[in-house]
Coordinates of C-alpha atoms in Angstrom, one line a residue:
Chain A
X1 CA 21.9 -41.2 -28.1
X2 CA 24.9 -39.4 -26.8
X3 CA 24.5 -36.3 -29.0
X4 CA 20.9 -35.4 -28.1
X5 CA 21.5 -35.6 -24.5
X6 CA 24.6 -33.8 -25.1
X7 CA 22.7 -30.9 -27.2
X8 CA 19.6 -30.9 -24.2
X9 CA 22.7 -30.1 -22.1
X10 CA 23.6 -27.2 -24.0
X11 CA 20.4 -26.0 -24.3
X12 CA 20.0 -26.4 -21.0
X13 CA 22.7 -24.4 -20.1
X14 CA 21.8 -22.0 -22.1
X15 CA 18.2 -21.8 -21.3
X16 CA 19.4 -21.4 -17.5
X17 CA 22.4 -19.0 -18.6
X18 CA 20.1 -17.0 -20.2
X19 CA 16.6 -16.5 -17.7
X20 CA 18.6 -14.3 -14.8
X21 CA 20.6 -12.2 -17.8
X22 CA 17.0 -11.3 -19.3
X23 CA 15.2 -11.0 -15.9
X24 CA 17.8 -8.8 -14.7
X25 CA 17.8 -6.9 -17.7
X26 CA 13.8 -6.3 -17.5
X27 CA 14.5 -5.8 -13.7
X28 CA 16.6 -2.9 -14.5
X29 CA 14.9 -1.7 -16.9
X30 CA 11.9 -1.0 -15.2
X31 CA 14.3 0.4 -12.3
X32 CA 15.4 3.0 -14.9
X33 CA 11.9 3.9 -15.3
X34 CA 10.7 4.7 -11.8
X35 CA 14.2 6.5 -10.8
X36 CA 13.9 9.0 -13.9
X37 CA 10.3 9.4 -13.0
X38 CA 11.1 9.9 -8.9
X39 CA 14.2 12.3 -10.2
X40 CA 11.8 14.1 -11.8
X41 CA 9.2 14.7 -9.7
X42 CA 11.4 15.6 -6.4
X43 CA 12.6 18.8 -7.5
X44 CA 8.9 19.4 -8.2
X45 CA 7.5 18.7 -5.0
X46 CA 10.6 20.6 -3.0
X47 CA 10.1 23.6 -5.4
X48 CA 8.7 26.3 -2.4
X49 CA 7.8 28.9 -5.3
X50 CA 5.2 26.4 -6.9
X51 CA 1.7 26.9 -5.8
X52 CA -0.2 23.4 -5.3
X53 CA -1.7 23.7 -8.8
X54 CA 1.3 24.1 -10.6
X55 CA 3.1 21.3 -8.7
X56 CA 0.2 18.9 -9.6
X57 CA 0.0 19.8 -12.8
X58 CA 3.8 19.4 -13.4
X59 CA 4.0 16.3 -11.3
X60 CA 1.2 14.8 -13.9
X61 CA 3.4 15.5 -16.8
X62 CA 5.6 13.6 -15.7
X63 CA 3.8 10.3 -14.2
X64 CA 1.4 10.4 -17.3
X65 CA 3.3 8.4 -19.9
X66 CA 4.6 6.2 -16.8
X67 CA 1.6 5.1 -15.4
X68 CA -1.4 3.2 -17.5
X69 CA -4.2 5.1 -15.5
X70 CA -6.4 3.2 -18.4
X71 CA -5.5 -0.3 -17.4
X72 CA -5.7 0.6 -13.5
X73 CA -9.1 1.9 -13.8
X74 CA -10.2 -1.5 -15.4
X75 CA -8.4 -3.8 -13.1
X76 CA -10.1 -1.7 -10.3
X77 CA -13.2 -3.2 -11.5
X78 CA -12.1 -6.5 -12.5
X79 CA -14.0 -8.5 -15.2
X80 CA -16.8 -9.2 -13.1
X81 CA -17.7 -5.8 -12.4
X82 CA -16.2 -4.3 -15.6
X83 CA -19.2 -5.9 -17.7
X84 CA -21.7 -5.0 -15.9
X85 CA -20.9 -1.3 -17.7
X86 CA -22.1 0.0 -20.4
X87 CA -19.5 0.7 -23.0
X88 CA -20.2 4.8 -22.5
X89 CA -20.3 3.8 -18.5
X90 CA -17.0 2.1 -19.1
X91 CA -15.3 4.9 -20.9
X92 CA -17.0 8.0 -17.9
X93 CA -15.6 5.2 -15.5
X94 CA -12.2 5.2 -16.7
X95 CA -12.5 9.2 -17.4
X96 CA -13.4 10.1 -13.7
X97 CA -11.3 7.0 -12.3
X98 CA -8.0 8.5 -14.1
X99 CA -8.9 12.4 -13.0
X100 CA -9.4 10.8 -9.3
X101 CA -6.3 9.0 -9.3
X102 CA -4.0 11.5 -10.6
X103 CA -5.2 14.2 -8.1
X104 CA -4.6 11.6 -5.3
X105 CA -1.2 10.8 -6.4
X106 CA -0.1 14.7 -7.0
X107 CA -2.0 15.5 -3.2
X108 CA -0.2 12.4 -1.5
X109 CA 3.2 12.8 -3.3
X110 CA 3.2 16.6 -2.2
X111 CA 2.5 16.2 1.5
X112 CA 5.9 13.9 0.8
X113 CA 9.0 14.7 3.0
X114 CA 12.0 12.3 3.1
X115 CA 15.5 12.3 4.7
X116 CA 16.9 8.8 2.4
X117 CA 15.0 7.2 -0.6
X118 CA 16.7 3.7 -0.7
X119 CA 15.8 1.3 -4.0
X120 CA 15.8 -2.4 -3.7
X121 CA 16.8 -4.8 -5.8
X122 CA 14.1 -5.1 -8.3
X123 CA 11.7 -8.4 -8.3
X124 CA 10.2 -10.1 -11.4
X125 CA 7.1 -10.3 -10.3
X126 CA 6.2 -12.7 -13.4
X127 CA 7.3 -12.4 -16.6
X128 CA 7.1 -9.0 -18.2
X129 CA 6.2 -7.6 -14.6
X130 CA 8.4 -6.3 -12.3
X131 CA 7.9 -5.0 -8.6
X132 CA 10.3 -1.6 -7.7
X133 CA 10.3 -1.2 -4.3
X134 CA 11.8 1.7 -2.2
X135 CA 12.3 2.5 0.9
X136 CA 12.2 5.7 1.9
X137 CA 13.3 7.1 5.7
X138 CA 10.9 9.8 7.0
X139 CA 10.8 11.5 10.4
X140 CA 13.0 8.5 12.1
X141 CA 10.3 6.0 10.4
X142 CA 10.8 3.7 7.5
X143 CA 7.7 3.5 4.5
X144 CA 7.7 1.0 2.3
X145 CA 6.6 2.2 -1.4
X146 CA 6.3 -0.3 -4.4
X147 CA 5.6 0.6 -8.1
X148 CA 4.5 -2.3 -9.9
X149 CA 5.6 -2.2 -13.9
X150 CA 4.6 -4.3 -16.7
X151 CA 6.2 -4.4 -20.0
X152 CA 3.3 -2.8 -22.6
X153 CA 5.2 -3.0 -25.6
X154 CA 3.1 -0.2 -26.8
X155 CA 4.5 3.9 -26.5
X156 CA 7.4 5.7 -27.7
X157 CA 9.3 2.6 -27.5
X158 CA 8.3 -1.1 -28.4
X159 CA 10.0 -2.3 -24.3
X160 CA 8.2 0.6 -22.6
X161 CA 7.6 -0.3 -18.8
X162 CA 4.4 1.1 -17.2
X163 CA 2.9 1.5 -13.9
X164 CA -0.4 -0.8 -12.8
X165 CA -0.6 -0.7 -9.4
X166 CA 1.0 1.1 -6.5
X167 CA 1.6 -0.4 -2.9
X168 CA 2.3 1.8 0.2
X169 CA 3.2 -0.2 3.4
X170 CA 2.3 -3.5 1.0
X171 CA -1.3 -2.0 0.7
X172 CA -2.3 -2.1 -2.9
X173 CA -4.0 0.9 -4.5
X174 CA -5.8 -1.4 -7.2
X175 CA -7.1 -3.5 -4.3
X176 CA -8.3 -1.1 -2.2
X177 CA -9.8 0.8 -4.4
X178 CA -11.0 -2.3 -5.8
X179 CA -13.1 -3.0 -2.4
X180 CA -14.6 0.3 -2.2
X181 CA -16.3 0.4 -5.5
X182 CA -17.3 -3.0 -6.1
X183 CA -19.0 -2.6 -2.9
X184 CA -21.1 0.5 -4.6
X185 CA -21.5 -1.4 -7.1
X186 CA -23.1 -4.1 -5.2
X187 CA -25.4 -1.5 -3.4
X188 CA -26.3 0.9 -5.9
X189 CA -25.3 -0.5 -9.4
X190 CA -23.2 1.1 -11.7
X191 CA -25.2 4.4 -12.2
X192 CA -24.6 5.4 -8.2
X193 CA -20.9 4.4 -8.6
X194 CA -20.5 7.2 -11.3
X195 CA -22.6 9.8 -9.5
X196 CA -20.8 10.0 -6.4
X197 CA -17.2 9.5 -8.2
X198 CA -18.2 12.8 -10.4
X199 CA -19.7 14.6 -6.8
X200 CA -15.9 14.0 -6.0
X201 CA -14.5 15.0 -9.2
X202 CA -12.9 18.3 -8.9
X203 CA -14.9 20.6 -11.8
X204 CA -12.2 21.3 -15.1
X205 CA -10.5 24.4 -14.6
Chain B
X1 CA -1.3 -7.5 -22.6
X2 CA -0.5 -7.7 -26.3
X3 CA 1.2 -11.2 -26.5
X4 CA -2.3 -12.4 -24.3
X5 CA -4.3 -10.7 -26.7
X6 CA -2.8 -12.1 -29.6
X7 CA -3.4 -15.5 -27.7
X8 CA -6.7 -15.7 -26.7
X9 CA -7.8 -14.1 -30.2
X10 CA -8.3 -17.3 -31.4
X11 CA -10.7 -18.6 -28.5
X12 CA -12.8 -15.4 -28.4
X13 CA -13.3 -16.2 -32.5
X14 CA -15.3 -18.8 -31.0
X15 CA -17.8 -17.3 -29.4
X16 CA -18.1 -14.2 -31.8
X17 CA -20.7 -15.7 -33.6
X18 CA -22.9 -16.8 -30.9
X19 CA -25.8 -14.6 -30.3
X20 CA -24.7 -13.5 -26.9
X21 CA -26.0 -10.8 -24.4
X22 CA -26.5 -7.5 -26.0
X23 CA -23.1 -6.2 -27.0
X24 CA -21.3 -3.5 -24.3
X25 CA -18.3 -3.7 -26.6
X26 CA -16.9 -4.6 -29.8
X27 CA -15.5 -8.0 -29.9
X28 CA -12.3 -6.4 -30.2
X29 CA -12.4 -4.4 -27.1
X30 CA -13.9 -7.0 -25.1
X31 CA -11.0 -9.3 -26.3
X32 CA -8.6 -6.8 -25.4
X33 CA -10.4 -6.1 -21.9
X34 CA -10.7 -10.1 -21.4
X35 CA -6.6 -10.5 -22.2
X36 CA -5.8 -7.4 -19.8
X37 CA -7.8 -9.2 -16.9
X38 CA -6.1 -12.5 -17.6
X39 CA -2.7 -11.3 -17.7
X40 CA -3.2 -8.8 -14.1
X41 CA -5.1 -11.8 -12.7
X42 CA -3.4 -11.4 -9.4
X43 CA -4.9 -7.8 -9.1
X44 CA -8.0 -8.8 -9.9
X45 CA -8.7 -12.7 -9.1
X46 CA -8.8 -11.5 -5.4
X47 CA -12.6 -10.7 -5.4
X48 CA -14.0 -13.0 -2.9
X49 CA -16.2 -11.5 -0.5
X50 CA -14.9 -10.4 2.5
X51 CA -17.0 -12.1 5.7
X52 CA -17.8 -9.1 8.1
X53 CA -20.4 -10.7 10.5
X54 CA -20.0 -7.7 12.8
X55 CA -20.3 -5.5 10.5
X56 CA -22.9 -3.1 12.0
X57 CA -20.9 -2.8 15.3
X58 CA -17.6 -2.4 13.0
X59 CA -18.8 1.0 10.6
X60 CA -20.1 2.2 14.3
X61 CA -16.8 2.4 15.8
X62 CA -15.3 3.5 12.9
X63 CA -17.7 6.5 12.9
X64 CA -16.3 6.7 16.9
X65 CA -12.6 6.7 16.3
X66 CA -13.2 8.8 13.5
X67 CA -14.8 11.2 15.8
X68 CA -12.0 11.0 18.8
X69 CA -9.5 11.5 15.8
X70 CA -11.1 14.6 14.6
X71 CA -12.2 16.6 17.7
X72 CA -9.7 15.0 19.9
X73 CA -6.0 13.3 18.8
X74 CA -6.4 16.0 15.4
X75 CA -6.4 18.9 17.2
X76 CA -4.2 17.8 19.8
X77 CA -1.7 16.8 17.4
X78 CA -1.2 19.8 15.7
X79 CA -1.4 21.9 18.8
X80 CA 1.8 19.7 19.8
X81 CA 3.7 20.2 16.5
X82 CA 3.5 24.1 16.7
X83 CA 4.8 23.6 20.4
X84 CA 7.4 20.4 19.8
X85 CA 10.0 20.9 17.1
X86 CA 9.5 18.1 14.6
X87 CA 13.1 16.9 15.4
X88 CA 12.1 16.4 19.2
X89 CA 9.1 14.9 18.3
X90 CA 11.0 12.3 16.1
X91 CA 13.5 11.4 19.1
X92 CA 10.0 11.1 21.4
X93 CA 9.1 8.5 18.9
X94 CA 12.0 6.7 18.8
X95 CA 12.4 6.1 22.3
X96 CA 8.6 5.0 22.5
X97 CA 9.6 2.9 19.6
X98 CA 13.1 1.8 21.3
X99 CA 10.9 0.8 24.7
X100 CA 9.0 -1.9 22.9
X101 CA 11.7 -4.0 21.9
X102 CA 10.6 -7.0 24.2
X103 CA 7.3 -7.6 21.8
X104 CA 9.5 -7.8 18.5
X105 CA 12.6 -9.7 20.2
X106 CA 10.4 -12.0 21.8
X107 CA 7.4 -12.6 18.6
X108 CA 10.7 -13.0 17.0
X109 CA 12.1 -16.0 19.0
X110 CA 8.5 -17.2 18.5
X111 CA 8.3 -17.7 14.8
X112 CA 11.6 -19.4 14.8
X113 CA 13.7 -15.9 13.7
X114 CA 16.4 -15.9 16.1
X115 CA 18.5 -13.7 13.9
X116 CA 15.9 -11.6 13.6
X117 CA 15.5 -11.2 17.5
X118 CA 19.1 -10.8 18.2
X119 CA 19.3 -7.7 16.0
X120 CA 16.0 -6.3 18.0
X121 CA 18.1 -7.1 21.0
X122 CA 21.9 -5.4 19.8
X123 CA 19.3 -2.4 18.5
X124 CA 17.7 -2.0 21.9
X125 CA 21.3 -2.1 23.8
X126 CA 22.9 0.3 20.9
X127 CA 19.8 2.6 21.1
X128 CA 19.8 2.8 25.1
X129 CA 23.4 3.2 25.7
X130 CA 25.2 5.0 22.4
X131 CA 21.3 6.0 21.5
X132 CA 20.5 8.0 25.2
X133 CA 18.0 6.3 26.5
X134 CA 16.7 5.3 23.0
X135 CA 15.7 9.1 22.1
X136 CA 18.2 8.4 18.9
X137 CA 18.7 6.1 16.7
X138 CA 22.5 4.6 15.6
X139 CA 21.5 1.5 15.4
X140 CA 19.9 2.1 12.3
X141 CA 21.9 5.6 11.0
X142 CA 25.2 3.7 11.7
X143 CA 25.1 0.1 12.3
X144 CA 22.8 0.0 9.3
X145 CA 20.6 -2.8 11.7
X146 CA 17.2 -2.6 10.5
X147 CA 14.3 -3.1 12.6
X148 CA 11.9 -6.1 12.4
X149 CA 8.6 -5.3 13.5
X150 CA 6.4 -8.4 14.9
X151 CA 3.7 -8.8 17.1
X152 CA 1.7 -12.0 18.6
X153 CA -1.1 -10.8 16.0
X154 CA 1.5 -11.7 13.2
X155 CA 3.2 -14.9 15.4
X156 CA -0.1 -16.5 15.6
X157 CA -0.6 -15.9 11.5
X158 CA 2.7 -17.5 11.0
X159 CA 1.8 -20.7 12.8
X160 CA -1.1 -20.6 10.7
X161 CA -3.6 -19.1 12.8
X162 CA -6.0 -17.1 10.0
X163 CA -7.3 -13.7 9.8
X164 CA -11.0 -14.4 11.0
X165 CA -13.5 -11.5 10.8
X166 CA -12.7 -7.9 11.3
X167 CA -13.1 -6.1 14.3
X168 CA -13.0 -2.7 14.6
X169 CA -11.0 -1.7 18.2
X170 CA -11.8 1.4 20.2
X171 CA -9.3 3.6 19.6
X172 CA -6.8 1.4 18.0
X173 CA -9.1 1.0 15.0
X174 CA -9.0 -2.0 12.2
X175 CA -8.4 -5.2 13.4
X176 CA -9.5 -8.7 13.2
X177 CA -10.2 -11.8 15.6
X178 CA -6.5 -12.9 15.6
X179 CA -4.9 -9.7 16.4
X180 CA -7.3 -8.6 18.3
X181 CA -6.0 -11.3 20.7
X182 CA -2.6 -11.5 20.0
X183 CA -3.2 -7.6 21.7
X184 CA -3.3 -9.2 25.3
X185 CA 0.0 -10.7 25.4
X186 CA 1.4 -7.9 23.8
X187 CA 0.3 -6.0 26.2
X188 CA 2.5 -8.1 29.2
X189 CA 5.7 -7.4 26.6
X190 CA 5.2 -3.8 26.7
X191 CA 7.0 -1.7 29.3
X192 CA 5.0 1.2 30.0
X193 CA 2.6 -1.0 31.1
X194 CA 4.3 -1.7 34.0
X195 CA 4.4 1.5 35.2
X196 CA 2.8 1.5 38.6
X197 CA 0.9 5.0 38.6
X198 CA -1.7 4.9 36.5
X199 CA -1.6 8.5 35.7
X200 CA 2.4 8.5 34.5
X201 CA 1.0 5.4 32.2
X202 CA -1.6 7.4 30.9
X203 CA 0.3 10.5 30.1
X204 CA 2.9 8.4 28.4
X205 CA 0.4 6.6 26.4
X206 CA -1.3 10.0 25.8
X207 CA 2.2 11.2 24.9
X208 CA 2.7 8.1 22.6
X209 CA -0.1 8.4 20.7
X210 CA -0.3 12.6 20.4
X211 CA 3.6 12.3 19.3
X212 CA 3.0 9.9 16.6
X213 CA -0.1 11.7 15.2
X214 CA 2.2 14.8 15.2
X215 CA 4.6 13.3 12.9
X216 CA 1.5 12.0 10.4
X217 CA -0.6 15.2 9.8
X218 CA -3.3 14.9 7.0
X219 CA -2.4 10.9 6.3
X220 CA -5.8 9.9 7.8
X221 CA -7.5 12.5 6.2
X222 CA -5.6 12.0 2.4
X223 CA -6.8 8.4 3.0
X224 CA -10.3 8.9 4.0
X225 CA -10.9 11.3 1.0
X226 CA -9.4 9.3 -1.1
X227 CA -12.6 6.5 -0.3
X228 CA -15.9 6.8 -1.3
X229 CA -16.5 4.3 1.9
X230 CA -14.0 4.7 3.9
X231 CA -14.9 2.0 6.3
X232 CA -14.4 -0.7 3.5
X233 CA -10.9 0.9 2.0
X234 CA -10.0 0.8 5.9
X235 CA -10.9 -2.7 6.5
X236 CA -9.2 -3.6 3.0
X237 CA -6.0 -1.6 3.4
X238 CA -5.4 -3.2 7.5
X239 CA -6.2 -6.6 5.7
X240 CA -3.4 -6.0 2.7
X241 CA -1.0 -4.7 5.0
X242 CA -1.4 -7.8 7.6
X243 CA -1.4 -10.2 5.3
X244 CA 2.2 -8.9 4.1
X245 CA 3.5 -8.4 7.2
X246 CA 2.5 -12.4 8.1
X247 CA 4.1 -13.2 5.1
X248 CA 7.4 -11.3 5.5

C-alpha cells in the first residue's frame, strides 16, 4: 500500500516540477519569436530612405513565416460561416483576407512611433498557446499590444511558434474582423463578402 | 492543430460515409478545418449575436461623429500639430490626463482597489508638485508608478452591472447603457467641470479634445479603412476593449 502512494508522490512531484519548467520554456519560446520579429522590423520602419512600398514589402518578409495569415483568415469566419463557402470561395476568401491583412499590418506598423517597448512576462494562454504582450510608451501614453502564438509544429522547425490573432488595447483583430464580415455575410451571402473585399484589394503591382 | 487533427480523425471516419450535403471539401480538409476551429475555439466560439435594439439611431450618429471628426476635430487637429510642437502637445495631455485623477482614485476605492487608488493619489501629488502642475510626468519616467485607468462605466461592470445595448454618444462615440451612465458621475469627479465660466470650460475641453486628436493622426482613419462596416468593427472593438478593462 505504502509504495504506490509513495510512487503517486513522486509522480506527483514530478508532474508539478515539471508543468512551470515546460510552460516557461514554451513562454519563452514564443517570446524569442516576437522579439526577433519586432528587432527586425524597427529598423525597417525607422529607415527615412525607404519609400512606403519598400518598407511594406520588407516588413512582410519578415512577419510572413511568423504569422499563419491562413489560419487567421479561417478563424475570422469561424465554422459557422466558414461552410457556408464554397471550397474555391474559401481559397479567394483566404487569398484576399491575407493580401488585406498584411497591407493593414505594414500601414499600421509604419505610422508606428515609440519612445520604450517594454515585454511582459509571457502568459500560457492554454497549452501550446501563448499570449506576448508589450507595452509600448508613445507620446506620454501607454498602448497595450498582444501577439497571440500557438505552437504549429509544422515550418522550418517541428516547435515553430506562429501568430493567430493580434490585440491592440485588448481589442482582438480576429474578432473584430470577425463581426464585420459575418455581418456581410448575414446581409449579402458570401458572394457580396468577396466583391467588396476585392473592391478594397489593392490591384498586384 | 495537428495533435487535434490527429484526434478527431477518428470521429470524422464516422461520418465519411454518410451521404452528407454536397461536398465543399475533401474530408481531409474539412477535418483539418473542423480541428483548427476546435482547438482556436476561444476566437471563434464568441459568435453570438450582438443585441443592438437602437441600432438605426446608433449607425446615424456614427455617420455624425464621423462627420464632426472629419470636417471639424480632423482638420483642427492637424492645424494644431503644425502650430504645437508634438512635445508641448504631449505635456498638454498629460496635465489634462494628471487633472482627472479624482475619477480613477475614487472608481478605484470603489471596486475595493485601495492600492490601486493610493498610487493614482502619490501620481497626482508627484505630477503636480515635482511634475509642474502635472504638464510632466515623473511619476511614471521615475517612480516607475503606473497609472490605473477606471471609470464608474467599469465600477458598475465590476459589481456586476452588464454591458446592455450599445449606444452610440454624440461626440464621445461607442458606448453602451452602463457607461453611458456611469458618464454622469464622472462627470461631478472631473475638475474642469467645475470651472465657473462656461467659456474657459469650453476652450479647455476644446483644448482637451483638439490636443489629444493631435497626438493620434490617421488612427481613426487606419481603423475605419481597415472595416468594410465600420459601424460594426466600432461597436465590436469598444465592446472588446471594455470588456478587458472590467476584467482587469
Amino acid at each position: 500500500m505504502k509504495r504506490p502512494v509513495a510512487l503517486a508522490l513522486v509522480l506527483a512531484l514530478a508532474w508539478t516540477a515539471n508543468v512551470p519548467a515546460d510552460d516557461a520554456a514554451d513562454g519563452d519560446a514564443a517570446l524569442a519569436v516576437i522579439r526577433a520579429m519586432v528587432d527586425k522590423v524597427l529598423p525597417i520602419i525607422q529607415n527615412d530612405g525607404l519609400s512606403f512600398t519598400e518598407k511594406r514589402d520588407q516588413i512582410q518578409t519578415v512577419v510572413d513565416p511568423v504569422f499563419d495569415f491562413r489560419l487567421m483568415g479561417k478563424l475570422v469566419l469561424g465554422p459557422r460561416y466558414w461552410v457556408r463557402l464554397d471550397k474555391d470561395q474559401q481559397a479567394e476568401f483566404i487569398r484576399l483576407f491575407v493580401v488585406r491583412l498584411r497591407d493593414s499590418y505594414a500601414e499600421n506598423i509604419n505610422g508606428f512611433t515609440y519612445d520604450q517597448i517594454d515585454y511582459a512576462a509571457p502568459v500560457l494562454a492554454a497549452p501550446g498557446k501563448v499570449k506576448v504582450t508589450m507595452t509600448i510608451t508613445s507620446k506620454g501614453e501607454r498602448l497595450r499590444l498582444s501577439y497571440l502564438l500557438y505552437r504549429s509544429g509544422k515550418g522550418p522547425e517541428a516547435d515553430a511558434w506562429r501568430v493567430y490573432d493580434i490585440e491592440v488595447k485588448d481589442v482582438s483583430i480576429i474578432l473584430s474582423s470577425q463581426a464585420d464580415y459575418q455581418a456581410r455575410i448575414d446581409k449579402g451571402g458570401p458572394d457580396a463578402l468577396l466583391d467588396e473585399l476585392r473592391e478594397r484589394v489593392s490591384p498586384a503591382p | 492543430m495537428v495533435w487535434l487533427a490527429i484526434g478527431l480523425a477518428p470521429v470524422a471516419g464516422v461520418f465519411a460515409d454518410e451521404p452528407g450535403p454536397p461536398a465543399v471539401s475533401t474530408p481531409a480538409e474539412a477535418t483539418e478545418d473542423d480541428a483548427d476551429f476546435a482547438a482556436f475555439a476561444e476566437v471563434t466560439g464568441a459568435q453570438e449575436k450582438v443585441s443592438d435594439p437602437l441600432i438605426l439611431y446608433n449607425r446615424a450618429m456614427f455617420r455624425v461623429n464621423d462627420a464632426v471628426y472629419m470636417w471639424v476635430l480632423r482638420p483642427l487637429s492637424h492645424g494644431y500639430a503644425a502650430v504645437v510642437p508634438q512635445r508641448a502637445r504631449v505635456s498638454v495631455g498629460q496635465f489634462f490626463q494628471n487633472l482627472r485623477f479624482p475619477e480613477r482614485c475614487v472608481n478605484n476605492l470603489l471596486q475595493a482597489k485601495p492600492r490601486r487608488a493610493g498610487t493614482e493619489c502619490l501620481r497626482f501629488g508627484v505630477n503636480a508638485t515635482v511634475g509642474v502642475l502635472g504638464f510632466f510626468d515623473p511619476a511614471t519616467s521615475w517612480l516607475k508608478l503606473a497609472e490605473y485607468p477606471e471609470d464608474f462605466g467599469q465600477t458598475l461592470g465590476f459589481w456586476g452591472v452588464p454591458a446592455g445595448v450599445p449606444v452610440t454618444l454624440p461626440l464621445l462615440g461607442p458606448s453602451n447603457l452602463r457607461d453611458t451612465v456611469g458618464l454622469v458621475p464622472d462627470h461631478f469627479l472631473d475638475p474642469v467641470n467645475y470651472v465657473d465660466s462656461t467659456s474657459t470650460r469650453l476652450a479647455a475641453r476644446g483644448t482637451e479634445h483638439t490636443n489629444r486628436g493631435s497626438l493620434h493622426l490617421g488612427e481613426y482613419e487606419r481603423f475605419t479603412r481597415g472595416a468594410l462596416d465600420p459601424y460594426i468593427m466600432m461597436r465590436s472593438a469598444y465592446r472588446q476593449n471594455r470588456d478587458a478593462s472590467v476584467r482587469e
